[in-house]
Coordinates of C-alpha atoms in Angstrom, one line a residue:
M1 CA -154.8 21.8 16.4
Q2 CA -157.7 19.5 15.4
Y3 CA -157.8 21.2 12.0
K4 CA -154.1 20.1 11.5
N5 CA -154.8 16.6 12.4
M6 CA -157.6 16.3 10.2
K7 CA -155.4 17.7 7.2
L8 CA -152.6 15.3 8.0
K9 CA -154.9 12.5 8.0
S10 CA -156.4 13.4 4.8
S11 CA -153.0 13.7 3.2
R12 CA -152.0 10.3 4.3
L13 CA -155.2 8.7 3.0
T14 CA -154.7 10.3 -0.4
H15 CA -151.0 9.2 -0.5
R16 CA -151.9 5.5 0.2
S17 CA -154.8 5.6 -2.2
V18 CA -152.4 6.5 -5.2
P19 CA -151.7 2.8 -6.2
I20 CA -155.2 1.9 -5.8
L21 CA -156.3 5.0 -7.9
L22 CA -153.8 3.9 -10.7
S23 CA -155.1 0.3 -10.8
L24 CA -158.8 1.4 -10.9
F25 CA -158.1 4.0 -13.7
A26 CA -156.4 1.3 -15.8
A27 CA -159.0 -1.3 -15.2
T28 CA -161.8 1.2 -16.0
I29 CA -160.3 2.1 -19.2
L30 CA -159.6 -1.4 -20.3
S31 CA -163.0 -2.7 -19.2
G32 CA -164.5 -0.2 -21.5
C33 CA -162.5 -1.4 -24.6
A34 CA -162.9 -4.6 -26.5
S35 CA -159.2 -4.0 -27.5
Y36 CA -156.4 -1.5 -26.7
P37 CA -157.4 2.2 -27.3
D38 CA -157.0 3.4 -30.9
W39 CA -154.8 6.1 -29.6
L40 CA -152.2 3.7 -28.2
P41 CA -148.9 3.9 -30.2
S42 CA -148.5 0.8 -32.4
A43 CA -146.4 -0.4 -35.4
G44 CA -149.6 -1.9 -37.1
P45 CA -152.8 -3.7 -36.3
S46 CA -153.0 -6.5 -33.7
M47 CA -153.7 -10.0 -34.5
A48 CA -157.4 -9.6 -33.6
Q49 CA -157.6 -6.5 -35.9
V50 CA -156.1 -8.4 -38.8
Q51 CA -158.4 -11.3 -38.4
D52 CA -161.4 -8.9 -38.3
A53 CA -160.4 -7.1 -41.5
P54 CA -162.7 -9.2 -43.9
K55 CA -165.7 -8.2 -41.6
A56 CA -164.6 -4.6 -41.2
Q57 CA -164.2 -4.3 -44.9
N58 CA -167.0 -6.2 -46.6
D59 CA -166.4 -4.9 -50.0
S60 CA -162.6 -5.5 -50.1
G61 CA -162.7 -9.1 -50.8
I62 CA -160.0 -9.7 -48.4
Q63 CA -159.3 -13.6 -47.7
I64 CA -157.6 -14.7 -44.7
V65 CA -155.8 -18.3 -45.2
D66 CA -154.1 -20.3 -42.5
V67 CA -150.8 -21.5 -43.7
N68 CA -150.5 -25.2 -43.7
D69 CA -148.7 -27.9 -45.5
A70 CA -151.2 -28.1 -48.1
V71 CA -151.4 -24.4 -48.8
A72 CA -147.5 -24.3 -49.0
R73 CA -147.5 -27.2 -51.5
R74 CA -150.2 -25.6 -53.6
L75 CA -148.3 -22.2 -53.8
L76 CA -145.1 -23.9 -54.5
A77 CA -146.5 -25.9 -57.3
G78 CA -148.1 -22.7 -58.7
Q79 CA -144.8 -21.2 -58.9
K80 CA -143.1 -23.9 -60.8
Q81 CA -141.6 -22.5 -63.9
S82 CA -141.5 -24.3 -67.2
L83 CA -138.1 -25.3 -68.2
F84 CA -136.5 -24.4 -71.6
S85 CA -135.8 -28.1 -72.2
E86 CA -139.6 -28.7 -72.0
T87 CA -140.8 -25.6 -73.7
F88 CA -138.3 -25.5 -76.7
K89 CA -138.1 -29.0 -78.0
A90 CA -135.0 -29.7 -80.2
S91 CA -136.0 -29.8 -83.9
A92 CA -134.7 -32.0 -86.7
H93 CA -132.6 -29.1 -87.8
S94 CA -130.8 -28.2 -84.7
G95 CA -127.9 -25.6 -85.3
Y96 CA -127.2 -23.9 -88.5
V97 CA -129.3 -24.1 -91.6
I98 CA -129.3 -22.1 -94.8
G99 CA -131.9 -19.5 -95.3
A100 CA -133.2 -17.1 -98.0
G101 CA -130.7 -14.3 -98.2
D102 CA -127.4 -16.4 -97.4
V103 CA -124.8 -16.2 -100.1
L104 CA -123.5 -19.5 -101.2
E105 CA -120.4 -20.7 -103.2
V106 CA -120.7 -24.1 -105.1
S107 CA -117.8 -26.1 -106.4
I108 CA -118.0 -29.3 -108.4
W109 CA -115.2 -31.7 -109.0
E110 CA -115.6 -34.2 -111.9
A111 CA -113.5 -37.2 -112.4
P112 CA -111.6 -37.7 -115.9
P113 CA -112.5 -38.0 -118.5
A114 CA -114.4 -34.9 -117.5
A115 CA -117.4 -34.4 -119.9
L116 CA -120.1 -32.3 -118.4
F117 CA -117.7 -29.5 -116.8
G118 CA -114.6 -30.3 -118.8
S119 CA -113.7 -26.7 -119.4
G120 CA -113.1 -26.3 -115.6
L121 CA -109.9 -25.7 -113.9
M122 CA -107.7 -28.7 -112.8
D123 CA -107.4 -29.3 -109.1
P124 CA -103.5 -29.2 -108.5
R125 CA -104.0 -30.9 -105.0
M126 CA -105.3 -34.1 -106.7
G127 CA -102.3 -34.6 -109.0
P128 CA -101.8 -33.8 -112.7
A129 CA -104.7 -34.5 -115.0
T130 CA -106.7 -36.2 -112.4
T131 CA -109.8 -34.1 -111.6
R132 CA -111.2 -30.8 -112.8
V133 CA -113.0 -28.4 -110.5
T134 CA -115.6 -25.9 -111.5
A135 CA -116.4 -23.1 -109.1
F136 CA -119.7 -21.2 -109.9
P137 CA -120.2 -17.6 -109.1
E138 CA -121.4 -16.7 -105.5
Q139 CA -125.2 -16.6 -105.4
M140 CA -127.9 -15.5 -102.9
V141 CA -130.4 -18.0 -101.9
N142 CA -133.7 -16.4 -103.4
S143 CA -136.9 -15.7 -101.9
D144 CA -138.2 -19.0 -103.0
G145 CA -135.4 -20.6 -101.1
T146 CA -133.5 -22.1 -104.0
I147 CA -130.3 -21.7 -105.8
N148 CA -129.5 -22.4 -109.6
I149 CA -126.9 -25.0 -110.7
P150 CA -126.2 -25.7 -114.4
F151 CA -127.6 -29.1 -115.5
A152 CA -129.0 -29.6 -112.0
G153 CA -131.6 -26.9 -112.0
Q154 CA -133.3 -25.3 -109.1
I155 CA -131.9 -26.7 -105.8
P156 CA -133.9 -26.2 -102.6
A157 CA -131.6 -24.6 -100.2
S158 CA -133.6 -22.9 -97.5
G159 CA -134.0 -24.9 -94.3
R160 CA -131.1 -27.4 -95.3
S161 CA -127.7 -27.7 -94.2
P162 CA -124.8 -27.4 -96.7
Q163 CA -124.3 -31.1 -96.6
Q164 CA -127.9 -31.8 -97.5
I165 CA -127.6 -29.3 -100.5
E166 CA -124.4 -31.1 -101.7
A167 CA -126.2 -34.4 -101.6
E168 CA -129.0 -33.1 -103.5
I169 CA -126.7 -31.6 -106.3
V170 CA -124.8 -35.0 -106.5
R171 CA -128.2 -36.8 -106.9
R172 CA -129.2 -34.5 -109.8
L173 CA -125.9 -34.7 -111.6
K174 CA -126.0 -38.4 -111.5
G175 CA -125.8 -39.9 -115.0
K176 CA -124.7 -36.4 -116.4
A177 CA -121.4 -35.8 -114.7
N178 CA -118.6 -38.3 -114.2
L179 CA -118.5 -39.2 -110.6
P180 CA -119.3 -35.6 -109.4
Q181 CA -118.2 -34.4 -105.9
V182 CA -119.8 -31.1 -104.7
L183 CA -118.7 -28.6 -102.0
V184 CA -121.0 -25.9 -100.7
R185 CA -119.6 -23.1 -98.6
V186 CA -121.5 -20.2 -96.9
I187 CA -119.9 -17.0 -97.9
H188 CA -122.3 -14.6 -96.0
N189 CA -124.5 -15.7 -93.2
N190 CA -127.3 -13.3 -93.3
T191 CA -130.1 -15.4 -91.9
A192 CA -128.9 -17.9 -89.2
N193 CA -128.3 -15.3 -86.3
V194 CA -129.7 -14.9 -82.8
T195 CA -130.1 -11.4 -81.1
V196 CA -128.9 -10.8 -77.5
V197 CA -130.3 -7.7 -75.8
G198 CA -131.0 -6.4 -72.3
E199 CA -128.5 -6.2 -69.4
V200 CA -125.5 -7.3 -71.2
T201 CA -122.1 -5.7 -71.8
S202 CA -122.9 -5.3 -75.6
S203 CA -126.1 -6.1 -77.4
T204 CA -125.2 -8.2 -80.4
R205 CA -126.2 -10.4 -83.3
M206 CA -124.4 -13.7 -83.2
P207 CA -124.2 -15.9 -86.3
L208 CA -124.8 -19.5 -85.8
T209 CA -122.7 -22.2 -87.1
A210 CA -122.9 -26.1 -87.6
R211 CA -121.3 -26.4 -84.2
G212 CA -124.8 -25.5 -82.7
E213 CA -124.3 -22.6 -80.3
R214 CA -126.1 -22.6 -77.1
L215 CA -127.7 -19.9 -74.8
L216 CA -124.6 -19.3 -72.6
D217 CA -122.4 -19.1 -75.9
A218 CA -124.7 -16.0 -77.1
L219 CA -124.4 -14.6 -73.6
A220 CA -120.7 -14.8 -73.8
A221 CA -120.6 -13.4 -77.1
A222 CA -122.5 -10.4 -75.8
G223 CA -119.8 -9.9 -73.1
G224 CA -121.8 -11.5 -70.2
V225 CA -124.4 -9.9 -68.0
R226 CA -123.9 -6.4 -66.1
Q227 CA -125.6 -7.4 -62.9
P228 CA -125.0 -10.2 -60.2
V229 CA -125.8 -13.5 -61.7
N230 CA -128.3 -14.5 -59.0
K231 CA -130.5 -11.6 -59.8
M232 CA -130.6 -12.1 -63.6
T233 CA -133.2 -13.8 -65.8
L234 CA -132.9 -14.9 -69.3
Q235 CA -135.8 -14.8 -71.6
L236 CA -135.9 -16.6 -74.8
T237 CA -138.3 -15.7 -77.6
R238 CA -138.8 -18.1 -80.4
G239 CA -141.5 -17.3 -82.8
D240 CA -144.7 -16.8 -80.7
Q241 CA -143.2 -18.7 -77.7
V242 CA -141.7 -16.6 -74.8
Q243 CA -140.2 -18.4 -71.8
A244 CA -137.9 -17.0 -69.0
L245 CA -135.7 -18.7 -66.5
P246 CA -133.4 -17.5 -63.7
L247 CA -129.8 -17.5 -65.1
E248 CA -128.6 -19.6 -62.1
T249 CA -131.0 -22.3 -63.2
I250 CA -129.5 -22.4 -66.6
I251 CA -125.9 -22.4 -65.3
R252 CA -126.7 -25.3 -62.7
D253 CA -128.8 -27.4 -65.1
P254 CA -127.0 -28.0 -68.4
K255 CA -130.2 -29.3 -69.9
Q256 CA -131.5 -25.8 -69.9
N257 CA -128.5 -24.4 -71.9
I258 CA -130.5 -25.4 -75.1
V259 CA -129.2 -25.2 -78.7
L260 CA -130.3 -21.9 -80.3
Q261 CA -132.4 -21.6 -83.5
P262 CA -132.0 -18.9 -86.2
G263 CA -134.2 -15.9 -85.2
D264 CA -134.1 -16.6 -81.4
V265 CA -134.1 -13.3 -79.3
I266 CA -132.3 -13.6 -75.9
T267 CA -133.1 -10.8 -73.5
S268 CA -131.1 -10.6 -70.2
L269 CA -133.4 -9.0 -67.6
F270 CA -132.4 -7.6 -64.2
Q271 CA -135.2 -8.2 -61.9
P272 CA -134.5 -6.7 -58.4
L273 CA -137.4 -8.7 -56.6
S274 CA -138.2 -7.6 -53.2
F275 CA -140.6 -7.8 -50.2
T276 CA -141.2 -5.3 -47.2
V277 CA -140.9 -6.3 -43.6
L278 CA -143.0 -4.4 -41.1
G279 CA -143.8 -4.8 -37.2
A280 CA -142.1 -6.6 -34.4
T281 CA -139.0 -7.9 -36.2
G282 CA -135.3 -7.2 -36.0
K283 CA -135.6 -4.6 -38.8
N284 CA -138.2 -3.0 -40.7
E285 CA -137.2 -2.3 -44.4
E286 CA -137.6 -3.4 -48.1
M287 CA -135.4 -6.3 -48.8
N288 CA -134.3 -7.6 -52.2
F289 CA -134.0 -11.3 -53.0
E290 CA -132.7 -13.6 -55.7
A291 CA -134.4 -14.5 -59.0
Q292 CA -134.5 -18.1 -57.7
G293 CA -136.9 -16.9 -54.9
I294 CA -136.7 -17.5 -51.1
S295 CA -138.9 -19.2 -48.5
L296 CA -140.7 -17.6 -45.5
A297 CA -138.0 -19.0 -43.2
Q298 CA -135.3 -17.2 -45.1
A299 CA -137.4 -14.0 -45.1
L300 CA -137.8 -14.0 -41.4
A301 CA -134.0 -14.7 -40.9
R302 CA -133.1 -11.8 -43.2
A303 CA -135.4 -9.7 -41.2
G304 CA -133.5 -10.4 -38.1
G305 CA -136.2 -12.8 -36.6
L306 CA -139.1 -11.9 -34.2
Q307 CA -138.4 -9.5 -31.3
D308 CA -138.6 -11.5 -28.2
T309 CA -140.0 -8.7 -26.2
R310 CA -142.8 -7.6 -28.6
A311 CA -143.6 -10.1 -31.2
D312 CA -146.8 -12.2 -31.2
A313 CA -145.6 -15.5 -32.6
Q314 CA -149.1 -16.6 -33.4
G315 CA -149.5 -13.3 -35.3
V316 CA -147.2 -13.4 -38.5
F317 CA -148.9 -12.4 -41.5
I318 CA -148.1 -12.2 -45.2
F319 CA -150.2 -9.7 -47.3
R320 CA -150.3 -10.5 -51.0
F321 CA -152.4 -9.9 -54.1
E322 CA -152.8 -13.4 -55.2
S323 CA -153.7 -15.1 -58.3
P324 CA -157.1 -16.8 -58.2
S325 CA -155.6 -20.0 -59.8
A326 CA -153.5 -20.2 -56.7
M327 CA -156.5 -20.2 -54.3
D328 CA -158.8 -22.9 -53.3
L329 CA -162.1 -20.8 -53.4
G330 CA -164.4 -23.6 -53.1
G331 CA -166.7 -22.3 -56.0
K332 CA -166.8 -18.9 -54.6
T333 CA -166.0 -15.7 -56.6
P334 CA -164.7 -13.1 -54.2
N335 CA -164.0 -9.5 -55.2
M336 CA -161.0 -8.9 -57.3
T337 CA -158.8 -6.0 -58.1
P338 CA -158.8 -4.5 -61.5
E339 CA -155.8 -6.6 -62.3
G340 CA -157.7 -9.7 -61.5
K341 CA -156.0 -10.5 -58.1
I342 CA -157.5 -11.4 -54.7
P343 CA -156.2 -9.6 -51.7
V344 CA -155.1 -12.4 -49.4
I345 CA -153.7 -12.4 -45.9
Y346 CA -151.7 -15.5 -45.1
R347 CA -151.7 -16.3 -41.3
V348 CA -148.7 -18.1 -39.7
N349 CA -148.6 -19.5 -36.3
L350 CA -144.9 -19.9 -35.2
K351 CA -145.8 -21.1 -31.8
D352 CA -146.5 -24.4 -33.5
P353 CA -143.2 -26.2 -34.2
A354 CA -144.5 -28.0 -37.3
T355 CA -144.9 -24.5 -38.8
F356 CA -141.0 -24.3 -39.1
F357 CA -141.1 -27.1 -41.6
I358 CA -143.8 -25.4 -43.6
A359 CA -142.0 -22.0 -43.5
Q360 CA -139.1 -23.7 -45.3
S361 CA -141.3 -24.3 -48.4
F362 CA -143.8 -21.4 -48.3
P363 CA -142.6 -19.1 -51.2
I364 CA -142.2 -15.3 -50.8
E365 CA -143.2 -13.4 -53.9
N366 CA -142.3 -10.0 -55.2
K367 CA -144.0 -7.0 -53.4
D368 CA -145.2 -9.2 -50.5
V369 CA -145.7 -7.5 -47.1
L370 CA -144.5 -9.5 -44.1
F371 CA -146.0 -8.2 -40.9
V372 CA -145.6 -9.4 -37.1
S373 CA -148.0 -8.1 -34.8
N374 CA -147.3 -7.1 -31.3
A375 CA -148.2 -9.5 -28.5
P376 CA -151.1 -8.5 -26.0
A377 CA -148.7 -8.3 -23.1
A378 CA -146.5 -5.7 -25.0
E379 CA -149.5 -3.6 -25.8
L380 CA -150.6 -3.8 -22.1
Q381 CA -147.0 -2.8 -21.0
K382 CA -147.1 0.2 -23.3
F383 CA -150.7 1.1 -21.9
L384 CA -149.6 1.0 -18.4
N385 CA -146.5 2.9 -19.1
I386 CA -148.7 5.8 -20.4
V387 CA -151.1 5.7 -17.6
V388 CA -148.3 5.6 -14.9
S389 CA -146.4 8.5 -16.7
A390 CA -149.7 10.5 -16.8
L391 CA -150.5 10.0 -13.0
Y392 CA -147.0 10.0 -11.5
P393 CA -146.8 13.8 -11.4
V394 CA -150.1 13.7 -9.4
A395 CA -148.6 11.3 -6.9
N396 CA -145.5 13.7 -6.6
V397 CA -147.7 16.6 -5.8
I398 CA -149.6 14.7 -3.1
S399 CA -146.3 13.7 -1.6
V400 CA -145.1 17.2 -1.5
T401 CA -148.4 18.5 0.3
K402 CA -148.1 15.6 2.8

């Protein structure tokens, strides 16, 4: 009888001690760790682990930058693209000009009594015996850029408009022909063309005329783009100058729809820009964005925002290989990647309401990784769940043997 009472008393004591044992077990493990155990399930590093990354990897050259208004303005200024209207200045010969290789036809009218070209044909449109027209054989502008006209000699043609060539012939015939009038026609345009290639319906060479064709005219001549307009970029190559702009910018700003020059090459580029979202957000995936670019606020919204039960609003990070020109290094030269980039972690504190204004201007770049760490309370909850699930069977055994 005494043995049974002692056994019952021991069982009750043990049963009552289960909650205490659970608390002591959890406190013992937590007290022995500066942070949560490495074996604890997680979607990525905690805020503390990210902040300690430069110290943990001394040779990596990782820079941690707190996002503020000055940082956002500097990055935004660095992303500003040069405009076509600024890079490609309009020349004195905008539009169509004659070039070496073009085939021209020159006709000269001479008032009666025609003396110089008297053997020419009469022009029936001007009435009987009024004027005579002489149509010279078609001739190609030679490599020297000239054409030959009887009694006028070698006429410079390359780089001139038909009207300028006409004026030059009239000037040279003055005093030789009787009130000469000249007409220059382009029979074959072999030089004044632009080339359109890339993501267009049909690559083409479009001839230029005196009208002065523009960028969107060439794009239309090629049948338009094959991808959504907001994901397209137009690159213009003129001589040794190369410049690109989003197609939407050219459509919205008429100044960027510049007049084309002979030899221009227009390349329609499909650039599926994207960033990757990881951590405590509504969804984790790679997300495409427009060639115009998006802000941090837009990126967070597309990711479904922060998870209220998991996210640490102070632990929002953007991982990026940044250009040194976009950094304020203070004279220091950190380690760089073989491509000349600096690994940078931008730290964002969304607990501060002012940060939401900054997030509207902070630019997201191609291949950025947006990561939101778990809050400490969420990590603690996961840890306690694991501890309780491990000790709960023990408590059940004790209850059964009670």
